[in-house]
Amino acid sequence: MLAALSTLGRRGAAALAPLGAAAQRRGFASSVVSVEGDTITVEVNPYKTHRIDPPSTTVSATKDELLQYFRELYRLRRMEISADMLYKAKQIRGFCHLYDGQEAVIVGLEAALNKSDSVITSYRNHATHVARGGTVLEVIAELMGKTSGASKGKGGSMHMYRREANFFGGQGIVGAQVPLGAGLALAHQYRGDGGVAVTMYGDGAANQGQVFESFNMAAIWDLPCIFVCENNHYGMGTAEWRAAKSPAFYTRGDYMPGMKCDGMDVLAVKQAFAYAKEYAVNNGPIVLEMDTYRYHGHSMSDPGSTYRTRDEISSIRQQRDPIEHVRKLLLDNGLVEASVIKGIEKEIKKEIDEAIEKAKAAPQPAAGELWTNIYVDPVGMSLRGLDSSHMHKYAAS
């Protein structure tokens, strides 16, 4: 037994290198084909597909679109880095799962879809809330447990929510959002509104039984659902190759089509989601695998450096960072001057700093909020507190 474990350990050490090596070989994703006026045309990395033809790898974007992507990507990055600092200063407590490195996935998604489409995701959901039209203040205040937070200070890091934009929240239970996402797709189909449900989960949740049950029901009913595996290559501290016999997650739908996309390239992601929505609305569910990477550990309690090398993290930052990729497209092709980029960065830093100060000044929820948002119509019911001596009586409606 010990010999087997030793062999596994040697294989693990040997397997740490390929991800970083692949990143160095790949380099930044989009190679420029042409620049005509304010429009740039690029060739993105090829899509890997299962039971479906791939979309075109030739993608165009205007200067204004690229500037908007840069703004959104940079805002999410600064927000998450600020959350990291606030956590270390003990102004944020409890669970905190950061999204820095993966920003191109949610920005590309939003570039291709509409707010009438539904999105549901895991507990790594700060960026999703902002991308769905929420504010940085709502995220930071929620992390601090303040009333101006996205969930009035009662949800914390894992439970952002924005119903008006069809964002059905982050889910604290691993994989629990997947069947709920299939249900959201059923609602779109029932209403006949032409929308899709985007159901996001990580590689760490990809082996759960409820994921495959959801695949099966969605396929039987031809639901307009885009199942999205955000493969950042580590489920908590476990590398994908340790947890999955087949880490080709885009093929996991078996009878459903699937596609693997460079999740660090906002242009490739946008193209993939536009293609997937058209397919899902007309044919039924599809699986997308986003090849992405998180810079922080799984959560703030995880240093993120015990199961991967610092060289690997550094090489991804240097070769595949989604923000630097868009910055290079803008600057290297003469679409904008460096001063424009610096101006955006300065503006967003100010926005983040102001949001933090407002969050600090906001009040905490009153004690009575412990009893709200539990029953729609309490009709005189009682609710027990920490022990049987503490009972809260709801007034009859």
C-alpha positions as a Markdown table, in Angstrom:
| # | Residue | x | y | z |
|---|---|---|---|---|
| 1 | Met | 0.0 | 0.0 | 0.0 |
| 2 | Leu | 2.8 | 2.4 | 1.0 |
| 3 | Ala | 4.6 | 1.6 | -2.3 |
| 4 | Ala | 1.4 | 2.4 | -4.3 |
| 5 | Leu | 1.0 | 5.7 | -2.5 |
| 6 | Ser | 4.7 | 6.5 | -3.1 |
| 7 | Thr | 4.2 | 5.8 | -6.8 |
| 8 | Leu | 1.2 | 8.0 | -6.9 |
| 9 | Gly | 3.1 | 10.8 | -5.2 |
| 10 | Arg | 5.9 | 10.6 | -7.8 |
| 11 | Arg | 3.3 | 10.7 | -10.6 |
| 12 | Gly | 1.8 | 13.8 | -8.9 |
| 13 | Ala | 5.1 | 15.6 | -8.8 |
| 14 | Ala | 5.7 | 14.8 | -12.4 |
| 15 | Ala | 2.2 | 16.0 | -13.3 |
| 16 | Leu | 2.6 | 19.5 | -11.8 |
| 17 | Ala | 4.9 | 20.6 | -14.7 |
| 18 | Pro | 2.7 | 20.1 | -17.8 |
| 19 | Leu | 0.1 | 22.8 | -17.0 |
| 20 | Gly | 2.8 | 25.5 | -16.7 |
| 21 | Ala | 4.7 | 24.2 | -19.7 |
| 22 | Ala | 1.6 | 24.2 | -21.8 |
| 23 | Ala | 0.9 | 27.8 | -20.8 |
| 24 | Gln | 4.4 | 28.8 | -21.9 |
| 25 | Arg | 4.0 | 27.1 | -25.3 |
| 26 | Arg | 0.6 | 28.7 | -25.9 |
| 27 | Gly | 1.3 | 32.3 | -25.1 |
| 28 | Phe | -1.5 | 34.9 | -25.5 |
| 29 | Ala | -4.5 | 33.5 | -27.1 |
| 30 | Ser | -5.5 | 35.7 | -30.0 |
| 31 | Ser | -3.2 | 36.3 | -33.0 |
| 32 | Val | -4.1 | 39.4 | -35.0 |
| 33 | Val | -5.3 | 38.8 | -38.5 |
| 34 | Ser | -6.1 | 42.4 | -39.5 |
| 35 | Val | -6.8 | 45.9 | -38.2 |
| 36 | Glu | -9.1 | 48.0 | -40.2 |
| 37 | Gly | -9.9 | 51.4 | -38.7 |
| 38 | Asp | -11.3 | 50.8 | -35.2 |
| 39 | Thr | -12.0 | 47.1 | -35.8 |
| 40 | Ile | -9.5 | 44.3 | -35.1 |
| 41 | Thr | -9.9 | 40.7 | -36.4 |
| 42 | Val | -8.1 | 37.9 | -34.5 |
| 43 | Glu | -7.7 | 34.2 | -34.7 |
| 44 | Val | -8.4 | 32.6 | -31.3 |
| 45 | Asn | -7.2 | 29.2 | -30.2 |
| 46 | Pro | -9.1 | 26.3 | -31.7 |
| 47 | Tyr | -12.2 | 24.9 | -30.0 |
| 48 | Lys | -12.2 | 21.2 | -29.1 |
| 49 | Thr | -15.6 | 19.7 | -29.7 |
| 50 | His | -17.7 | 16.7 | -29.0 |
| 51 | Arg | -20.7 | 15.7 | -31.3 |
| 52 | Ile | -20.8 | 19.2 | -32.8 |
| 53 | Asp | -18.9 | 21.3 | -35.3 |
| 54 | Pro | -16.8 | 24.1 | -33.8 |
| 55 | Pro | -17.6 | 27.8 | -34.3 |
| 56 | Ser | -15.3 | 30.0 | -36.4 |
| 57 | Thr | -12.0 | 30.9 | -34.7 |
| 58 | Thr | -11.9 | 34.2 | -36.5 |
| 59 | Val | -13.4 | 36.9 | -34.2 |
| 60 | Ser | -13.7 | 40.6 | -34.7 |
| 61 | Ala | -14.1 | 43.4 | -32.1 |
| 62 | Thr | -14.2 | 47.1 | -32.2 |
| 63 | Lys | -12.0 | 49.4 | -30.2 |
| 64 | Asp | -14.9 | 50.4 | -28.0 |
| 65 | Glu | -15.8 | 46.8 | -27.4 |
| 66 | Leu | -12.2 | 46.0 | -26.3 |
| 67 | Leu | -12.1 | 49.1 | -24.1 |
| 68 | Gln | -15.4 | 47.9 | -22.5 |
| 69 | Tyr | -14.0 | 44.4 | -21.9 |
| 70 | Phe | -10.8 | 45.9 | -20.4 |
| 71 | Arg | -12.8 | 48.1 | -18.1 |
| 72 | Glu | -15.0 | 45.2 | -16.9 |
| 73 | Leu | -12.0 | 42.8 | -16.5 |
| 74 | Tyr | -10.0 | 45.3 | -14.6 |
| 75 | Arg | -12.9 | 46.3 | -12.3 |
| 76 | Leu | -13.4 | 42.6 | -11.3 |
| 77 | Arg | -9.7 | 42.1 | -10.7 |
| 78 | Arg | -9.3 | 45.2 | -8.6 |
| 79 | Met | -12.4 | 44.3 | -6.6 |
| 80 | Glu | -11.1 | 40.8 | -5.8 |
| 81 | Ile | -7.6 | 42.0 | -4.9 |
| 82 | Ser | -9.2 | 44.6 | -2.6 |
| 83 | Ala | -11.3 | 41.8 | -1.0 |
| 84 | Asp | -8.1 | 39.9 | -0.4 |
| 85 | Met | -6.5 | 42.9 | 1.4 |
| 86 | Leu | -9.7 | 43.5 | 3.5 |
| 87 | Tyr | -9.8 | 39.9 | 4.5 |
| 88 | Lys | -6.2 | 39.9 | 5.6 |
| 89 | Ala | -7.0 | 43.1 | 7.6 |
| 90 | Lys | -9.8 | 41.1 | 9.3 |
| 91 | Gln | -12.5 | 43.4 | 7.9 |
| 92 | Ile | -14.0 | 40.5 | 6.0 |
| 93 | Arg | -14.5 | 37.3 | 8.0 |
| 94 | Gly | -15.7 | 33.8 | 7.2 |
| 95 | Phe | -15.7 | 32.1 | 3.8 |
| 96 | Cys | -14.2 | 34.1 | 0.9 |
| 97 | His | -13.6 | 32.6 | -2.6 |
| 98 | Leu | -11.9 | 34.9 | -5.1 |
| 99 | Tyr | -12.3 | 34.9 | -8.9 |
| 100 | Asp | -9.1 | 36.7 | -10.0 |
| 101 | Gly | -7.7 | 35.0 | -13.1 |
| 102 | Gln | -11.1 | 33.7 | -14.3 |
| 103 | Glu | -12.6 | 37.1 | -15.2 |
| 104 | Ala | -12.7 | 36.4 | -19.0 |
| 105 | Val | -15.3 | 33.7 | -18.5 |
| 106 | Ile | -18.0 | 35.9 | -17.0 |
| 107 | Val | -17.1 | 39.0 | -19.1 |
| 108 | Gly | -17.3 | 37.0 | -22.3 |
| 109 | Leu | -20.5 | 35.3 | -21.2 |
| 110 | Glu | -22.2 | 38.7 | -20.7 |
| 111 | Ala | -20.9 | 40.0 | -24.0 |
| 112 | Ala | -22.7 | 37.2 | -25.8 |
| 113 | Leu | -25.9 | 36.9 | -23.7 |
| 114 | Asn | -28.7 | 39.1 | -22.4 |
| 115 | Lys | -29.9 | 39.9 | -18.9 |
| 116 | Ser | -33.1 | 38.1 | -19.8 |
| 117 | Asp | -31.1 | 34.9 | -19.9 |
| 118 | Ser | -30.6 | 33.2 | -16.5 |
| 119 | Val | -27.3 | 32.5 | -14.7 |
| 120 | Ile | -26.7 | 30.4 | -11.6 |
| 121 | Thr | -23.3 | 29.5 | -10.3 |
| 122 | Ser | -21.3 | 28.2 | -7.4 |
| 123 | Tyr | -19.9 | 30.1 | -4.3 |
| 124 | Arg | -17.2 | 31.8 | -6.4 |
| 125 | Asn | -19.8 | 34.4 | -7.4 |
| 126 | His | -18.6 | 37.9 | -6.6 |
| 127 | Ala | -17.7 | 38.7 | -10.3 |
| 128 | Thr | -21.0 | 37.2 | -11.5 |
| 129 | His | -23.0 | 39.6 | -9.4 |
| 130 | Val | -21.2 | 42.6 | -10.8 |
| 131 | Ala | -21.3 | 41.3 | -14.4 |
| 132 | Arg | -25.1 | 40.9 | -14.0 |
| 133 | Gly | -25.4 | 44.6 | -13.3 |
| 134 | Gly | -24.6 | 44.7 | -9.5 |
| 135 | Thr | -22.2 | 47.1 | -8.0 |
| 136 | Val | -18.8 | 46.8 | -6.3 |
| 137 | Leu | -20.3 | 48.3 | -3.2 |
| 138 | Glu | -22.9 | 45.6 | -3.0 |
| 139 | Val | -20.2 | 42.9 | -3.1 |
| 140 | Ile | -17.8 | 44.5 | -0.7 |
| 141 | Ala | -20.6 | 45.4 | 1.7 |
| 142 | Glu | -21.9 | 41.9 | 1.6 |
| 143 | Leu | -18.5 | 40.5 | 2.3 |
| 144 | Met | -18.4 | 42.8 | 5.4 |
| 145 | Gly | -21.9 | 41.8 | 6.5 |
| 146 | Lys | -23.4 | 45.3 | 6.0 |
| 147 | Thr | -27.0 | 46.2 | 5.1 |
| 148 | Ser | -26.0 | 47.8 | 1.7 |
| 149 | Gly | -24.7 | 44.4 | 0.6 |
| 150 | Ala | -26.2 | 42.3 | -2.3 |
| 151 | Ser | -28.1 | 40.1 | 0.2 |
| 152 | Lys | -28.4 | 42.8 | 2.9 |
| 153 | Gly | -25.4 | 41.5 | 4.8 |
| 154 | Lys | -26.9 | 38.1 | 5.5 |
| 155 | Gly | -25.4 | 36.0 | 2.7 |
| 156 | Gly | -21.7 | 36.7 | 2.7 |
| 157 | Ser | -19.3 | 35.6 | 0.0 |
| 158 | Met | -21.2 | 32.6 | -1.2 |
| 159 | His | -24.7 | 34.1 | -1.6 |
| 160 | Met | -24.8 | 37.0 | -3.9 |
| 161 | Tyr | -28.2 | 37.4 | -5.7 |
| 162 | Arg | -29.7 | 39.7 | -8.3 |
| 163 | Arg | -33.2 | 38.6 | -9.3 |
| 164 | Glu | -33.9 | 41.6 | -11.5 |
| 165 | Ala | -31.1 | 40.5 | -13.8 |
| 166 | Asn | -32.0 | 36.8 | -13.6 |
| 167 | Phe | -28.9 | 36.0 | -11.5 |
| 168 | Phe | -30.1 | 33.3 | -9.2 |
| 169 | Gly | -27.2 | 33.4 | -6.9 |
| 170 | Gly | -24.1 | 31.6 | -5.7 |
| 171 | Gln | -24.7 | 28.2 | -4.1 |
| 172 | Gly | -22.7 | 27.1 | -1.0 |
| 173 | Ile | -23.2 | 23.4 | -1.6 |
| 174 | Val | -20.9 | 22.0 | -4.2 |
| 175 | Gly | -22.8 | 21.1 | -7.4 |
| 176 | Ala | -26.2 | 22.0 | -5.9 |
| 177 | Gln | -26.8 | 24.7 | -8.5 |
| 178 | Val | -26.7 | 22.3 | -11.5 |
| 179 | Pro | -30.2 | 20.8 | -11.1 |
| 180 | Leu | -31.5 | 24.3 | -10.2 |
| 181 | Gly | -30.0 | 25.5 | -13.5 |
| 182 | Ala | -31.8 | 22.8 | -15.4 |
| 183 | Gly | -35.0 | 24.0 | -13.7 |
| 184 | Leu | -34.3 | 27.5 | -14.9 |
| 185 | Ala | -33.9 | 26.2 | -18.4 |
| 186 | Leu | -37.3 | 24.4 | -18.0 |
| 187 | Ala | -38.8 | 27.8 | -17.1 |
| 188 | His | -37.5 | 29.4 | -20.2 |
| 189 | Gln | -38.8 | 26.6 | -22.3 |
| 190 | Tyr | -42.2 | 26.7 | -20.6 |
| 191 | Arg | -42.5 | 30.5 | -21.1 |
| 192 | Gly | -41.2 | 30.2 | -24.7 |
| 193 | Asp | -39.2 | 33.4 | -24.2 |
| 194 | Gly | -36.2 | 32.4 | -26.3 |
| 195 | Gly | -33.9 | 32.6 | -23.3 |
| 196 | Val | -31.3 | 30.1 | -22.0 |
| 197 | Ala | -30.1 | 29.2 | -18.5 |
| 198 | Val | -26.4 | 29.2 | -17.9 |
| 199 | Thr | -25.5 | 26.6 | -15.2 |
| 200 | Met | -22.0 | 27.1 | -14.0 |
| 201 | Tyr | -19.9 | 24.7 | -11.9 |
| 202 | Gly | -16.3 | 23.8 | -11.3 |
| 203 | Asp | -14.1 | 20.9 | -12.2 |
| 204 | Gly | -14.3 | 19.9 | -8.5 |
| 205 | Ala | -18.1 | 19.4 | -8.8 |
| 206 | Ala | -18.0 | 17.7 | -12.2 |
| 207 | Asn | -18.0 | 14.1 | -10.9 |
| 208 | Gln | -21.1 | 14.6 | -8.8 |
| 209 | Gly | -24.2 | 12.4 | -9.5 |
| 210 | Gln | -26.6 | 15.3 | -9.5 |
| 211 | Val | -24.7 | 16.8 | -12.5 |
| 212 | Phe | -25.3 | 13.7 | -14.6 |
| 213 | Glu | -28.9 | 13.5 | -13.5 |
| 214 | Ser | -29.4 | 17.1 | -14.6 |
| 215 | Phe | -27.7 | 16.3 | -18.0 |
| 216 | Asn | -30.1 | 13.4 | -18.5 |
| 217 | Met | -33.3 | 15.4 | -17.7 |
| 218 | Ala | -32.1 | 18.4 | -19.8 |
| 219 | Ala | -31.4 | 16.1 | -22.7 |
| 220 | Ile | -34.6 | 14.2 | -22.5 |
| 221 | Trp | -36.6 | 17.5 | -22.5 |
| 222 | Asp | -34.4 | 19.4 | -24.9 |
| 223 | Leu | -34.0 | 22.2 | -22.4 |
| 224 | Pro | -32.3 | 25.4 | -23.4 |
| 225 | Cys | -29.4 | 25.0 | -21.0 |
| 226 | Ile | -25.7 | 25.8 | -21.3 |
| 227 | Phe | -23.9 | 23.7 | -18.7 |
| 228 | Val | -20.5 | 25.4 | -18.1 |
| 229 | Cys | -17.6 | 23.7 | -16.4 |
| 230 | Glu | -15.2 | 26.4 | -15.2 |
| 231 | Asn | -12.1 | 24.2 | -15.2 |
| 232 | Asn | -9.5 | 26.1 | -13.2 |
| 233 | His | -7.6 | 22.7 | -12.8 |
| 234 | Tyr | -7.9 | 22.4 | -9.1 |
| 235 | Gly | -10.9 | 21.4 | -7.0 |
| 236 | Met | -9.9 | 22.9 | -3.7 |
| 237 | Gly | -6.4 | 21.5 | -3.5 |
| 238 | Thr | -6.9 | 18.5 | -5.7 |
| 239 | Ala | -5.6 | 18.6 | -9.3 |
| 240 | Glu | -8.1 | 17.5 | -12.0 |
| 241 | Trp | -6.0 | 14.4 | -12.9 |
| 242 | Arg | -6.3 | 13.1 | -9.4 |
| 243 | Ala | -10.0 | 13.4 | -9.2 |
| 244 | Ala | -11.2 | 12.6 | -12.7 |
| 245 | Lys | -10.3 | 9.6 | -14.7 |
| 246 | Ser | -11.3 | 11.6 | -17.8 |
| 247 | Pro | -10.7 | 15.3 | -17.3 |
| 248 | Ala | -12.2 | 16.1 | -20.8 |
| 249 | Phe | -15.2 | 17.6 | -19.1 |
| 250 | Tyr | -16.7 | 18.9 | -22.4 |
| 251 | Thr | -17.3 | 15.3 | -23.4 |
| 252 | Arg | -19.1 | 14.3 | -20.1 |
| 253 | Gly | -22.5 | 14.9 | -21.6 |
| 254 | Asp | -22.0 | 11.8 | -23.7 |
| 255 | Tyr | -25.2 | 12.1 | -25.8 |
| 256 | Met | -25.1 | 15.9 | -25.5 |
| 257 | Pro | -22.7 | 18.0 | -27.6 |
| 258 | Gly | -19.8 | 19.7 | -25.9 |
| 259 | Met | -17.1 | 22.2 | -26.6 |
| 260 | Lys | -13.8 | 23.3 | -24.9 |
| 261 | Cys | -12.8 | 26.9 | -25.0 |
| 262 | Asp | -9.8 | 29.0 | -24.0 |
| 263 | Gly | -11.4 | 30.6 | -20.9 |
| 264 | Met | -8.6 | 33.1 | -20.5 |
| 265 | Asp | -9.5 | 34.9 | -23.8 |
| 266 | Val | -12.6 | 37.0 | -23.6 |
| 267 | Leu | -13.0 | 37.0 | -27.4 |
| 268 | Ala | -12.9 | 33.2 | -27.6 |
| 269 | Val | -15.4 | 33.0 | -24.7 |
| 270 | Lys | -17.8 | 35.5 | -26.3 |
| 271 | Gln | -17.8 | 33.5 | -29.5 |
| 272 | Ala | -18.4 | 30.2 | -27.7 |
| 273 | Phe | -21.3 | 31.5 | -25.7 |
| 274 | Ala | -23.0 | 33.1 | -28.7 |
| 275 | Tyr | -22.6 | 29.8 | -30.5 |
| 276 | Ala | -23.9 | 27.8 | -27.6 |
| 277 | Lys | -26.9 | 29.9 | -27.0 |
| 278 | Glu | -28.0 | 29.6 | -30.6 |
| 279 | Tyr | -27.6 | 25.8 | -30.4 |
| 280 | Ala | -29.4 | 25.5 | -27.0 |
| 281 | Val | -32.4 | 27.6 | -28.0 |
| 282 | Asn | -32.9 | 25.5 | -31.2 |
| 283 | Asn | -31.8 | 22.1 | -30.2 |
| 284 | Gly | -31.4 | 21.6 | -26.4 |
| 285 | Pro | -28.5 | 21.4 | -23.9 |
| 286 | Ile | -24.8 | 21.8 | -24.5 |
| 287 | Val | -21.8 | 21.5 | -22.3 |
| 288 | Leu | -19.0 | 24.1 | -22.4 |
| 289 | Glu | -15.7 | 23.6 | -20.7 |
| 290 | Met | -13.8 | 26.8 | -19.9 |
| 291 | Asp | -10.0 | 26.2 | -19.7 |
| 292 | Thr | -9.2 | 28.9 | -17.1 |
| 293 | Tyr | -7.1 | 29.4 | -13.9 |
| 294 | Arg | -7.5 | 31.0 | -10.5 |
| 295 | Tyr | -4.6 | 32.9 | -9.1 |
| 296 | His | -5.6 | 32.7 | -5.4 |
| 297 | Gly | -6.1 | 29.5 | -3.5 |
| 298 | His | -9.5 | 27.8 | -3.3 |
| 299 | Ser | -10.5 | 30.2 | -0.5 |
| 300 | Met | -8.7 | 32.7 | 1.7 |
| 301 | Ser | -7.7 | 29.8 | 4.0 |
| 302 | Asp | -5.8 | 28.2 | 1.2 |
| 303 | Pro | -2.4 | 29.6 | 0.3 |
| 304 | Gly | -2.7 | 28.0 | -3.1 |
| 305 | Ser | 1.0 | 27.0 | -3.3 |
| 306 | Thr | 1.2 | 23.6 | -1.7 |
| 307 | Tyr | -0.3 | 21.6 | -4.6 |
| 308 | Arg | 1.1 | 23.7 | -7.5 |
| 309 | Thr | 4.4 | 25.5 | -8.0 |
| 310 | Arg | 4.9 | 29.2 | -7.9 |
| 311 | Asp | 6.5 | 29.0 | -11.3 |
| 312 | Glu | 3.2 | 27.5 | -12.7 |
| 313 | Ile | 1.2 | 30.4 | -11.3 |
| 314 | Ser | 3.8 | 33.0 | -12.6 |
| 315 | Ser | 3.8 | 31.5 | -16.1 |
| 316 | Ile | 0.1 | 31.6 | -16.4 |
| 317 | Arg | 0.1 | 35.3 | -15.3 |
| 318 | Gln | 2.8 | 36.1 | -17.8 |
| 319 | Gln | 1.5 | 34.1 | -20.8 |
| 320 | Arg | -2.3 | 33.9 | -20.5 |
| 321 | Asp | -3.6 | 36.7 | -18.2 |
| 322 | Pro | -7.0 | 37.9 | -19.6 |
| 323 | Ile | -6.5 | 41.5 | -18.8 |
| 324 | Glu | -3.0 | 41.7 | -20.2 |
| 325 | His | -4.2 | 40.0 | -23.3 |
| 326 | Val | -6.8 | 42.7 | -24.0 |
| 327 | Arg | -4.3 | 45.4 | -23.1 |
| 328 | Lys | -1.9 | 44.1 | -25.7 |
| 329 | Leu | -4.5 | 44.0 | -28.4 |
| 330 | Leu | -5.4 | 47.6 | -27.7 |
| 331 | Leu | -1.8 | 49.0 | -27.4 |
| 332 | Asp | 0.2 | 46.8 | -29.8 |
| 333 | Asn | -2.2 | 47.5 | -32.6 |
| 334 | Gly | -2.4 | 51.2 | -32.1 |
| 335 | Leu | -6.1 | 51.3 | -31.2 |
| 336 | Val | -5.5 | 53.5 | -28.1 |
| 337 | Glu | -2.7 | 55.4 | -26.4 |
| 338 | Ala | -1.3 | 54.1 | -23.1 |
| 339 | Ser | -2.7 | 57.2 | -21.4 |
| 340 | Val | -6.3 | 55.9 | -22.2 |
| 341 | Ile | -5.6 | 52.6 | -20.4 |
| 342 | Lys | -4.0 | 54.4 | -17.5 |
| 343 | Gly | -7.1 | 56.7 | -17.2 |
| 344 | Ile | -9.4 | 53.7 | -17.0 |
| 345 | Glu | -7.3 | 52.1 | -14.3 |
| 346 | Lys | -7.2 | 55.3 | -12.3 |
| 347 | Glu | -11.0 | 55.7 | -12.6 |
| 348 | Ile | -11.7 | 52.1 | -11.5 |
| 349 | Lys | -9.2 | 52.3 | -8.6 |
| 350 | Lys | -11.1 | 55.4 | -7.4 |
| 351 | Glu | -14.5 | 53.5 | -7.8 |
| 352 | Ile | -13.2 | 50.6 | -5.8 |
| 353 | Asp | -11.8 | 52.8 | -3.0 |
| 354 | Glu | -15.0 | 54.8 | -2.7 |
| 355 | Ala | -17.0 | 51.5 | -2.5 |
| 356 | Ile | -14.8 | 50.2 | 0.3 |
| 357 | Glu | -15.2 | 53.4 | 2.3 |
| 358 | Lys | -19.0 | 53.4 | 1.8 |
| 359 | Ala | -19.1 | 49.7 | 2.9 |
| 360 | Lys | -17.1 | 50.4 | 6.0 |
| 361 | Ala | -19.5 | 53.2 | 6.9 |
| 362 | Ala | -22.7 | 51.2 | 6.3 |
| 363 | Pro | -24.5 | 49.7 | 9.3 |
| 364 | Gln | -24.7 | 46.0 | 10.2 |
| 365 | Pro | -28.1 | 44.4 | 10.0 |
| 366 | Ala | -30.4 | 44.9 | 13.0 |
| 367 | Ala | -30.9 | 41.8 | 15.3 |
| 368 | Gly | -34.5 | 41.6 | 14.0 |
| 369 | Glu | -33.2 | 40.7 | 10.6 |
| 370 | Leu | -32.4 | 37.2 | 11.9 |
| 371 | Trp | -36.1 | 36.5 | 11.6 |
| 372 | Thr | -36.8 | 38.0 | 8.2 |
| 373 | Asn | -36.8 | 36.4 | 4.7 |
| 374 | Ile | -37.8 | 33.0 | 6.1 |
| 375 | Tyr | -41.5 | 32.7 | 5.5 |
| 376 | Val | -43.4 | 34.4 | 2.7 |
| 377 | Asp | -46.6 | 34.4 | 4.9 |
| 378 | Pro | -45.8 | 33.4 | 8.5 |
| 379 | Val | -49.5 | 33.3 | 9.6 |
| 380 | Gly | -48.7 | 33.4 | 13.3 |
| 381 | Met | -45.9 | 30.8 | 13.2 |
| 382 | Ser | -43.1 | 30.6 | 15.7 |
| 383 | Leu | -39.4 | 30.1 | 15.0 |
| 384 | Arg | -36.9 | 28.7 | 17.5 |
| 385 | Gly | -33.6 | 30.5 | 18.2 |
| 386 | Leu | -30.4 | 29.0 | 19.5 |
| 387 | Asp | -32.2 | 27.0 | 22.1 |
| 388 | Ser | -35.8 | 26.2 | 23.1 |
| 389 | Ser | -36.0 | 29.1 | 25.5 |
| 390 | His | -35.6 | 31.6 | 22.6 |
| 391 | Met | -38.8 | 31.6 | 20.5 |
| 392 | His | -39.7 | 34.3 | 18.0 |
| 393 | Lys | -43.5 | 34.7 | 17.4 |
| 394 | Tyr | -44.5 | 36.0 | 13.9 |
| 395 | Ala | -47.6 | 38.2 | 13.9 |
| 396 | Ala | -50.6 | 36.8 | 12.0 |
| 397 | Ser | -51.0 | 38.4 | 8.6 |
